[in-house]
Amino acid sequence: MLRAMKLMPLSEKREAIAQAARRIIDFVAARPDAVLGLATGGTMEPLYADLVAAHRAGLSFARLRTVNLDEYLGLAPEDPNSYHSYMARHFLDHVDLPPENAFIPRGDLEPMRAAAEYAGVLDRLGRIDLQLLGVGENGHIGFNEPGTPLDAPTRVVDLAPLTIASNARFFAPDREVPSRAVTMGTAAILSAQSILVLATGEAKREALATAFDGPISPECPASYLRLHPDCTVFADHAAGAGLMRLCA
Ligand code: GLP
């Protein structure tokens, strides 16, 4: 079984987040004009707080270009549940990254057009230098759900019932979670020069164990990361408890 993913020693949640943030901070300091792939989700909120703190301490994002993994279809950028709003709230409104350098799919366009436009953005930017990734409870990366082939393009996707259920916690009770999204495909994610995964909490235990120790299969898109030559995983004790191999 291939085991190319590098697992950092498991630590407490805050420490795992701080270490992942430190990697990104060091990367931006060394490569200020790079293309950085960004992720959303609850896991990443404290990581963005660390990036904002680094900016307040002097780190500039002014020359960076960022590309987000995904966006819900049917939500306008200004919708509080959109990933545009998430990124503004947790990161973009607090740093010096020019808004025109931050790319996120549009959820309010006709779906095929939204996907085609975002694929065009990714083509124009070229290879992503460092891609930050979370993992879904079902092993998704971005919104590449189970069943996604290795070389899937940037496209419109139907969200898995488990994804809709677990993301419902971010939506007001009277609001439905969108059932479709535009996601960067596995092909673009896996062609990033380096990948950094952050997984915390017990809810990620099974997905992480399958990604590391199960078959490399469309059933767990995160397992494809084992095929990547430079993928580092930061996990806390709760997320990493099911792993057969406990450190790098
Ligand atoms: C969403 C995002 C993923 C993210 C996942 C995990 O589904 N599209 O990119 O990895 O959530 O989110 P959380 O950190 O909230 O568990």
Tab-separated table of C-alpha atoms and ligand atoms in Angstrom:
chain	number	residue	atom	x	y	z
A	1	MET	CA	0.000	0.000	0.000
A	2	LEU	CA	1.302	3.428	-0.956
A	3	ARG	CA	1.817	5.778	1.963
A	4	ALA	CA	3.179	8.943	0.464
A	5	MET	CA	1.190	11.261	2.726
A	6	LYS	CA	3.380	12.595	5.483
A	7	LEU	CA	1.603	12.544	8.826
A	8	MET	CA	2.949	15.014	11.360
A	9	PRO	CA	3.001	13.775	14.954
A	10	LEU	CA	-0.488	14.054	16.408
A	11	SER	CA	-1.015	16.896	18.847
A	12	GLU	CA	-3.743	18.766	20.675
A	13	LYS	CA	-6.210	20.551	18.414
A	14	ARG	CA	-4.871	24.060	19.000
A	15	GLU	CA	-1.337	22.884	18.392
A	16	ALA	CA	-2.226	21.060	15.139
A	17	ILE	CA	-3.921	24.212	13.869
A	18	ALA	CA	-0.997	26.418	14.939
A	19	GLN	CA	1.468	24.135	13.174
A	20	ALA	CA	-0.535	24.109	9.953
A	21	ALA	CA	-0.870	27.892	10.111
A	22	ARG	CA	2.875	28.216	10.714
A	23	ARG	CA	3.512	26.207	7.534
A	24	ILE	CA	1.373	28.615	5.542
A	25	ILE	CA	2.891	31.687	7.182
A	26	ASP	CA	6.422	30.460	6.409
A	27	PHE	CA	5.352	29.631	2.865
A	28	VAL	CA	3.871	33.101	2.245
A	29	ALA	CA	6.950	34.762	3.755
A	30	ALA	CA	9.194	32.748	1.417
A	31	ARG	CA	6.956	32.918	-1.672
A	32	PRO	CA	4.991	36.198	-1.400
A	33	ASP	CA	3.742	36.047	-5.004
A	34	ALA	CA	2.632	32.415	-4.989
A	35	VAL	CA	-0.765	30.919	-5.784
A	36	LEU	CA	-2.247	29.626	-2.513
A	37	GLY	CA	-5.256	27.312	-2.555
A	38	LEU	CA	-7.653	27.897	0.335
A	39	ALA	CA	-10.353	25.848	2.039
A	40	THR	CA	-13.420	26.616	4.121
A	41	GLY	CA	-15.238	24.811	6.929
A	42	GLY	CA	-15.230	24.962	10.699
A	43	THR	CA	-11.779	23.367	10.926
A	44	MET	CA	-10.172	26.289	9.148
A	45	GLU	CA	-11.697	29.140	11.151
A	46	PRO	CA	-8.977	29.168	13.861
A	47	LEU	CA	-6.299	28.702	11.198
A	48	TYR	CA	-7.451	31.908	9.483
A	49	ALA	CA	-7.345	33.652	12.856
A	50	ASP	CA	-3.662	32.684	13.046
A	51	LEU	CA	-3.034	34.026	9.522
A	52	VAL	CA	-4.744	37.310	10.426
A	53	ALA	CA	-2.602	37.523	13.578
A	54	ALA	CA	0.495	36.971	11.444
A	55	HIS	CA	-0.615	39.797	9.173
A	56	ARG	CA	-1.035	42.082	12.187
A	57	ALA	CA	2.479	41.118	13.188
A	58	GLY	CA	3.817	42.200	9.785
A	59	LEU	CA	3.183	39.444	7.213
A	60	SER	CA	1.909	40.802	3.897
A	61	PHE	CA	-0.441	38.968	1.564
A	62	ALA	CA	-0.416	41.838	-0.933
A	63	ARG	CA	1.248	39.919	-3.777
A	64	LEU	CA	-0.381	36.559	-3.167
A	65	ARG	CA	-3.143	35.113	-5.325
A	66	THR	CA	-5.618	32.799	-3.625
A	67	VAL	CA	-8.022	30.260	-5.088
A	68	ASN	CA	-10.780	28.676	-3.063
A	69	LEU	CA	-11.860	25.103	-3.494
A	70	ASP	CA	-15.571	25.545	-3.824
A	71	GLU	CA	-18.827	27.478	-3.446
A	72	TYR	CA	-22.462	26.557	-2.944
A	73	LEU	CA	-24.676	27.013	-5.978
A	74	GLY	CA	-27.633	29.277	-5.445
A	75	LEU	CA	-25.918	31.552	-2.925
A	76	ALA	CA	-24.860	35.045	-3.969
A	77	PRO	CA	-21.463	36.250	-2.725
A	78	GLU	CA	-23.126	38.523	-0.152
A	79	ASP	CA	-25.230	35.694	1.305
A	80	PRO	CA	-23.926	35.102	4.862
A	81	ASN	CA	-23.731	31.350	4.180
A	82	SER	CA	-21.715	31.663	0.992
A	83	TYR	CA	-18.041	30.782	1.042
A	84	HIS	CA	-17.415	34.304	-0.287
A	85	SER	CA	-18.855	35.610	2.996
A	86	TYR	CA	-16.940	33.012	5.002
A	87	MET	CA	-13.662	34.085	3.428
A	88	ALA	CA	-14.423	37.783	3.923
A	89	ARG	CA	-15.382	37.232	7.568
A	90	HIS	CA	-12.470	35.025	8.554
A	91	PHE	CA	-9.647	36.240	6.344
A	92	LEU	CA	-10.013	38.624	3.408
A	93	ASP	CA	-11.523	41.569	5.310
A	94	HIS	CA	-8.628	41.506	7.763
A	95	VAL	CA	-5.550	41.268	5.543
A	96	ASP	CA	-3.963	43.249	2.706
A	97	LEU	CA	-4.717	40.742	-0.069
A	98	PRO	CA	-6.198	42.791	-2.932
A	99	PRO	CA	-9.787	41.622	-3.582
A	100	GLU	CA	-8.970	41.101	-7.255
A	101	ASN	CA	-6.345	38.519	-6.248
A	102	ALA	CA	-8.811	36.339	-4.323
A	103	PHE	CA	-10.678	33.847	-6.510
A	104	ILE	CA	-13.765	31.930	-5.373
A	105	PRO	CA	-16.341	30.284	-7.679
A	106	ARG	CA	-19.553	32.261	-8.148
A	107	GLY	CA	-22.599	30.563	-6.700
A	108	ASP	CA	-25.081	32.937	-8.243
A	109	LEU	CA	-24.348	32.303	-11.918
A	110	GLU	CA	-25.948	29.735	-14.158
A	111	PRO	CA	-24.222	26.551	-12.822
A	112	MET	CA	-22.419	25.433	-15.985
A	113	ARG	CA	-21.215	28.954	-16.556
A	114	ALA	CA	-20.010	29.284	-12.954
A	115	ALA	CA	-17.993	26.071	-13.328
A	116	ALA	CA	-16.590	27.026	-16.751
A	117	GLU	CA	-15.580	30.471	-15.515
A	118	TYR	CA	-13.822	29.022	-12.492
A	119	ALA	CA	-12.052	26.404	-14.594
A	120	GLY	CA	-10.863	29.319	-16.758
A	121	VAL	CA	-9.588	31.183	-13.686
A	122	LEU	CA	-7.609	28.114	-12.573
A	123	ASP	CA	-6.182	27.647	-16.072
A	124	ARG	CA	-5.034	31.240	-16.232
A	125	LEU	CA	-3.394	31.102	-12.801
A	126	GLY	CA	-1.550	27.879	-13.625
A	127	ARG	CA	-0.417	25.372	-11.052
A	128	ILE	CA	-1.338	25.997	-7.420
A	129	ASP	CA	1.823	26.266	-5.343
A	130	LEU	CA	0.337	25.199	-2.008
A	131	GLN	CA	-3.178	23.867	-1.498
A	132	LEU	CA	-4.790	23.829	1.945
A	133	LEU	CA	-7.360	21.049	2.370
A	134	GLY	CA	-9.830	19.899	4.957
A	135	VAL	CA	-11.482	16.490	4.789
A	136	GLY	CA	-15.199	15.807	4.797
A	137	GLU	CA	-16.618	13.203	7.162
A	138	ASN	CA	-17.168	11.029	4.093
A	139	GLY	CA	-13.633	11.558	2.804
A	140	HIS	CA	-14.437	14.355	0.377
A	141	ILE	CA	-11.846	16.952	-0.584
A	142	GLY	CA	-13.213	20.299	-1.712
A	143	PHE	CA	-16.668	19.129	-2.711
A	144	ASN	CA	-15.315	16.092	-4.572
A	145	GLU	CA	-17.640	13.571	-3.023
A	146	PRO	CA	-17.275	9.760	-2.909
A	147	GLY	CA	-17.487	8.435	-6.468
A	148	THR	CA	-15.259	11.179	-7.893
A	149	PRO	CA	-12.570	9.888	-10.252
A	150	LEU	CA	-8.923	10.795	-9.818
A	151	ASP	CA	-8.875	13.235	-12.710
A	152	ALA	CA	-12.199	15.036	-12.260
A	153	PRO	CA	-12.329	18.556	-13.705
A	154	THR	CA	-13.621	21.684	-12.006
A	155	ARG	CA	-17.379	21.270	-12.279
A	156	VAL	CA	-20.895	21.336	-10.887
A	157	VAL	CA	-21.496	18.631	-8.262
A	158	ASP	CA	-24.386	17.243	-6.242
A	159	LEU	CA	-23.565	17.214	-2.552
A	160	ALA	CA	-23.739	13.928	-0.663
A	161	PRO	CA	-26.519	13.643	1.937
A	162	LEU	CA	-23.887	13.394	4.717
A	163	THR	CA	-22.228	16.614	3.527
A	164	ILE	CA	-25.560	18.441	3.490
A	165	ALA	CA	-26.357	17.107	6.967
A	166	SER	CA	-22.992	18.007	8.479
A	167	ASN	CA	-22.890	21.489	6.927
A	168	ALA	CA	-26.456	22.250	8.116
A	169	ARG	CA	-24.949	23.422	11.416
A	170	PHE	CA	-23.746	26.589	9.679
A	171	PHE	CA	-27.213	27.481	8.352
A	172	ALA	CA	-30.122	29.071	10.214
A	173	PRO	CA	-32.846	26.491	10.977
A	174	ASP	CA	-35.202	28.073	8.437
A	175	ARG	CA	-32.637	27.896	5.630
A	176	GLU	CA	-32.001	24.925	3.444
A	177	VAL	CA	-28.415	23.844	2.777
A	178	PRO	CA	-27.811	24.043	-0.983
A	179	SER	CA	-27.653	20.639	-2.615
A	180	ARG	CA	-25.248	21.609	-5.382
A	181	ALA	CA	-21.898	23.338	-5.592
A	182	VAL	CA	-19.059	24.239	-7.921
A	183	THR	CA	-15.833	22.559	-6.883
A	184	MET	CA	-12.269	22.561	-8.017
A	185	GLY	CA	-11.747	19.066	-9.380
A	186	THR	CA	-9.452	16.375	-8.052
A	187	ALA	CA	-7.236	16.916	-11.127
A	188	ALA	CA	-6.440	20.520	-10.172
A	189	ILE	CA	-6.103	19.706	-6.469
A	190	LEU	CA	-3.702	16.843	-7.126
A	191	SER	CA	-1.605	18.903	-9.508
A	192	ALA	CA	-0.797	21.441	-6.777
A	193	GLN	CA	2.909	21.518	-6.045
A	194	SER	CA	2.361	20.897	-2.324
A	195	ILE	CA	-0.701	19.975	-0.291
A	196	LEU	CA	-1.355	20.609	3.385
A	197	VAL	CA	-4.253	18.819	5.072
A	198	LEU	CA	-5.704	19.846	8.419
A	199	ALA	CA	-8.115	17.490	10.212
A	200	THR	CA	-9.337	17.900	13.769
A	201	GLY	CA	-11.991	16.242	15.881
A	202	GLU	CA	-13.458	12.785	16.228
A	203	ALA	CA	-15.849	13.292	13.302
A	204	LYS	CA	-12.848	13.055	10.939
A	205	ARG	CA	-11.379	9.903	12.466
A	206	GLU	CA	-12.919	7.405	10.088
A	207	ALA	CA	-12.297	9.475	6.955
A	208	LEU	CA	-8.669	9.960	7.906
A	209	ALA	CA	-8.156	6.283	8.701
A	210	THR	CA	-9.679	5.298	5.353
A	211	ALA	CA	-7.600	7.903	3.524
A	212	PHE	CA	-4.386	6.569	5.046
A	213	ASP	CA	-5.023	2.891	5.462
A	214	GLY	CA	-7.895	1.952	3.157
A	215	PRO	CA	-7.708	1.323	-0.581
A	216	ILE	CA	-6.946	4.248	-2.877
A	217	SER	CA	-10.413	4.513	-4.294
A	218	PRO	CA	-13.107	6.901	-5.526
A	219	GLU	CA	-15.072	5.893	-2.423
A	220	CYS	CA	-12.677	8.054	-0.392
A	221	PRO	CA	-11.344	10.904	-2.549
A	222	ALA	CA	-8.949	11.869	0.288
A	223	SER	CA	-7.181	8.534	-0.351
A	224	TYR	CA	-5.965	9.998	-3.669
A	225	LEU	CA	-3.697	12.232	-1.623
A	226	ARG	CA	-1.471	9.183	-1.088
A	227	LEU	CA	-0.559	9.478	-4.769
A	228	HIS	CA	0.704	13.045	-4.307
A	229	PRO	CA	4.466	13.456	-3.859
A	230	ASP	CA	4.267	16.284	-1.309
A	231	CYS	CA	1.226	16.071	0.937
A	232	THR	CA	1.575	16.786	4.660
A	233	VAL	CA	-1.213	16.036	7.127
A	234	PHE	CA	-1.708	17.851	10.425
A	235	ALA	CA	-4.199	16.113	12.707
A	236	ASP	CA	-5.116	16.229	16.340
A	237	HIS	CA	-5.331	13.180	18.607
A	238	ALA	CA	-9.088	12.919	18.102
A	239	ALA	CA	-8.924	12.839	14.291
A	240	GLY	CA	-5.817	10.659	14.166
A	241	ALA	CA	-6.796	8.056	16.728
A	242	GLY	CA	-7.836	5.498	14.107
A	243	LEU	CA	-4.572	5.608	12.176
A	244	MET	CA	-2.478	2.487	12.061
A	245	ARG	CA	0.712	4.484	11.738
A	246	LEU	CA	1.032	7.185	14.320
A	247	CYS	CA	3.696	9.526	13.057
A	248	ALA	CA	5.814	10.598	10.109
B	1	GLP	C1	-16.886	21.598	3.363
B	1	GLP	C2	-15.816	22.064	2.386
B	1	GLP	C3	-14.588	21.207	2.469
B	1	GLP	C4	-14.185	21.014	3.901
B	1	GLP	C5	-15.275	20.337	4.646
B	1	GLP	C6	-14.971	20.068	6.100
B	1	GLP	O1	-17.646	20.547	2.916
B	1	GLP	N1	-16.273	22.088	1.038
B	1	GLP	O2	-13.553	21.794	1.720
B	1	GLP	O3	-13.029	20.249	3.979
B	1	GLP	O4	-16.388	21.208	4.590
B	1	GLP	O5	-15.557	21.027	6.895
B	1	GLP	P1	-15.433	21.184	8.432
B	1	GLP	O6	-14.082	21.756	8.689
B	1	GLP	O7	-16.517	22.154	8.809
B	1	GLP	O8	-15.607	19.849	9.027
